[in-house]
Amino acid sequence: MKTDSFLSSRMWRYATKRFDSTKKMSEEHLNLILESIRLTPTSYGLQPFKVMVVNSLNLREQLRLAGFNQPQFTDASHLLAFAHYDGFSEELIDRFIDLNKEIRNPDPEKIEGYGSFLKDLFGSWSTEQKAHWADKQMYLALGNALQAAADLKVDSCALEGFDAVKANEVLGLGEKHFKVTAFLALGYRSSEDATQHLPKVRVPSSVMIEII
Ligand SMILES: Cc1cc2nc3c(=O)[nH]c(=O)nc-3n(C[C@H](O)[C@H](O)[C@H](O)COP(=O)(O)O)c2cc1C
């Protein structure tokens, strides 16, 4: 990849405020973005989150209300809900060990030993620590999805501005071991979205990057 196209997709993308609701993203692009999410690396490889593709218009309208009436909830072509595991116990570790056995055929003693190590480690964490850790892993996937969309020239807006209790209720997550902490609206910018013409606001690299 040439250096200019590497940065140009990062410059092209912006947090889209107004989507053109008549333009729909293809199934192919949706699936590529979802696959980028699935391939996101996570700490210990445990992937402690799930992503819901919210196709129901009714749910999207309710989410818009929970989301301070931000139009991206309803007007974007697609809406993804990112939910992390909230209060998991050993099921994620068992899932990871089973998948490893199935895919890599590892030495049984070694993989079981690794599973016990993970169970001891996470067993010493509080529910809050585990939820916080799971949420951080989920955000890696969100970042990856934002860049995947930009690479495909699909506009996007990450959305954190919503009432979490209401959004979890709308998605039926209240009783389940998941908590939604971010959404991703995907689609195509409206020509009337003035934000697209604004220059990027970022601190200079001399402030953010330190070479020691
Ligand atoms: C995790 C996250 C949550 C965000 N939540 C919202 C939101 O609720 N509404 C909104 O309009 N923009 C939201 N944004 C967009 C940011 O304000 C925007 O990305 C930032 O100002 C940088 O601008 P740019 O993305 O256009 O380069 C969010 C961005 C991120 C990464």
mmCIF file of C-alpha atoms in Angstrom, residues 86-177:
data_model
loop_
_atom_site.group_PDB
_atom_site.id
_atom_site.type_symbol
_atom_site.label_atom_id
_atom_site.label_comp_id
_atom_site.label_asym_id
_atom_site.label_seq_id
_atom_site.Cartn_x
_atom_site.Cartn_y
_atom_site.Cartn_z
ATOM 1 C CA ASP A 86 -20.489 -8.052 31.933
ATOM 2 C CA GLY A 87 -19.690 -10.347 34.828
ATOM 3 C CA PHE A 88 -18.411 -13.437 33.008
ATOM 4 C CA SER A 89 -17.019 -16.362 34.983
ATOM 5 C CA GLU A 90 -15.187 -19.287 33.345
ATOM 6 C CA GLU A 91 -17.270 -19.722 30.189
ATOM 7 C CA LEU A 92 -15.077 -17.483 28.033
ATOM 8 C CA ILE A 93 -11.964 -19.373 29.033
ATOM 9 C CA ASP A 94 -13.605 -22.758 28.333
ATOM 10 C CA ARG A 95 -14.735 -21.453 24.939
ATOM 11 C CA PHE A 96 -11.191 -20.311 24.138
ATOM 12 C CA ILE A 97 -9.613 -23.610 25.234
ATOM 13 C CA ASP A 98 -12.166 -25.659 23.253
ATOM 14 C CA LEU A 99 -11.594 -23.561 20.130
ATOM 15 C CA ASN A 100 -7.844 -23.968 20.469
ATOM 16 C CA LYS A 101 -8.197 -27.745 20.768
ATOM 17 C CA GLU A 102 -10.421 -27.847 17.713
ATOM 18 C CA ILE A 103 -8.334 -25.547 15.515
ATOM 19 C CA ARG A 104 -4.708 -26.080 16.578
ATOM 20 C CA ASN A 105 -4.720 -29.573 18.071
ATOM 21 C CA PRO A 106 -2.362 -28.521 20.893
ATOM 22 C CA ASP A 107 -0.631 -30.703 23.510
ATOM 23 C CA PRO A 108 -3.595 -31.463 25.853
ATOM 24 C CA GLU A 109 -1.566 -30.993 29.022
ATOM 25 C CA LYS A 110 -0.193 -27.639 27.918
ATOM 26 C CA ILE A 111 -3.541 -26.216 26.818
ATOM 27 C CA GLU A 112 -5.318 -27.397 29.986
ATOM 28 C CA GLY A 113 -2.494 -25.835 32.010
ATOM 29 C CA TYR A 114 -2.983 -22.556 30.169
ATOM 30 C CA GLY A 115 -6.731 -22.749 30.850
ATOM 31 C CA SER A 116 -6.075 -23.213 34.583
ATOM 32 C CA PHE A 117 -3.678 -20.270 34.541
ATOM 33 C CA LEU A 118 -6.377 -18.062 32.962
ATOM 34 C CA LYS A 119 -9.039 -19.285 35.393
ATOM 35 C CA ASP A 120 -6.786 -18.486 38.366
ATOM 36 C CA LEU A 121 -5.961 -15.071 36.936
ATOM 37 C CA PHE A 122 -9.518 -13.987 36.124
ATOM 38 C CA GLY A 123 -10.807 -15.720 39.274
ATOM 39 C CA SER A 124 -8.822 -13.195 41.304
ATOM 40 C CA TRP A 125 -10.491 -10.217 39.600
ATOM 41 C CA SER A 126 -13.657 -8.502 40.770
ATOM 42 C CA THR A 127 -16.742 -8.413 38.524
ATOM 43 C CA GLU A 128 -16.066 -4.715 37.902
ATOM 44 C CA GLN A 129 -12.450 -5.361 36.881
ATOM 45 C CA LYS A 130 -13.559 -8.047 34.436
ATOM 46 C CA ALA A 131 -16.270 -5.843 32.940
ATOM 47 C CA HIS A 132 -13.810 -2.953 32.551
ATOM 48 C CA TRP A 133 -11.250 -5.233 30.904
ATOM 49 C CA ALA A 134 -13.921 -6.684 28.563
ATOM 50 C CA ASP A 135 -15.042 -3.190 27.592
ATOM 51 C CA LYS A 136 -11.466 -2.207 26.685
ATOM 52 C CA GLN A 137 -11.165 -5.249 24.407
ATOM 53 C CA MET A 138 -14.465 -4.323 22.780
ATOM 54 C CA TYR A 139 -13.181 -0.847 21.969
ATOM 55 C CA LEU A 140 -10.273 -2.349 20.031
ATOM 56 C CA ALA A 141 -12.879 -3.956 17.774
ATOM 57 C CA LEU A 142 -14.710 -0.655 17.450
ATOM 58 C CA GLY A 143 -11.488 1.074 16.370
ATOM 59 C CA ASN A 144 -10.793 -1.674 13.892
ATOM 60 C CA ALA A 145 -14.320 -1.368 12.474
ATOM 61 C CA LEU A 146 -13.937 2.408 12.083
ATOM 62 C CA GLN A 147 -10.782 1.935 10.036
ATOM 63 C CA ALA A 148 -12.218 -1.003 8.050
ATOM 64 C CA ALA A 149 -15.175 1.176 7.065
ATOM 65 C CA ALA A 150 -12.854 4.007 5.988
ATOM 66 C CA ASP A 151 -10.792 1.592 3.884
ATOM 67 C CA LEU A 152 -14.024 0.624 2.095
ATOM 68 C CA LYS A 153 -15.077 4.266 1.707
ATOM 69 C CA VAL A 154 -18.016 3.672 3.996
ATOM 70 C CA ASP A 155 -18.850 6.569 6.309
ATOM 71 C CA SER A 156 -19.249 5.969 9.987
ATOM 72 C CA CYS A 157 -19.895 7.484 13.377
ATOM 73 C CA ALA A 158 -19.017 5.846 16.673
ATOM 74 C CA LEU A 159 -21.736 6.665 19.187
ATOM 75 C CA GLU A 160 -21.202 6.761 22.913
ATOM 76 C CA GLY A 161 -23.762 9.424 23.608
ATOM 77 C CA PHE A 162 -26.771 7.473 24.882
ATOM 78 C CA ASP A 163 -28.469 6.447 28.083
ATOM 79 C CA ALA A 164 -26.906 3.037 28.726
ATOM 80 C CA VAL A 165 -29.705 1.731 30.946
ATOM 81 C CA LYS A 166 -32.340 2.552 28.318
ATOM 82 C CA ALA A 167 -30.272 1.209 25.410
ATOM 83 C CA ASN A 168 -29.654 -2.075 27.223
ATOM 84 C CA GLU A 169 -33.376 -2.372 27.880
ATOM 85 C CA VAL A 170 -34.222 -1.715 24.222
ATOM 86 C CA LEU A 171 -31.754 -4.394 23.130
ATOM 87 C CA GLY A 172 -33.065 -6.849 25.713
ATOM 88 C CA LEU A 173 -29.659 -7.060 27.390
ATOM 89 C CA GLY A 174 -30.893 -6.084 30.854
ATOM 90 C CA GLU A 175 -31.033 -9.650 32.156
ATOM 91 C CA LYS A 176 -28.196 -11.039 30.083
ATOM 92 C CA HIS A 177 -24.447 -10.934 30.730
#
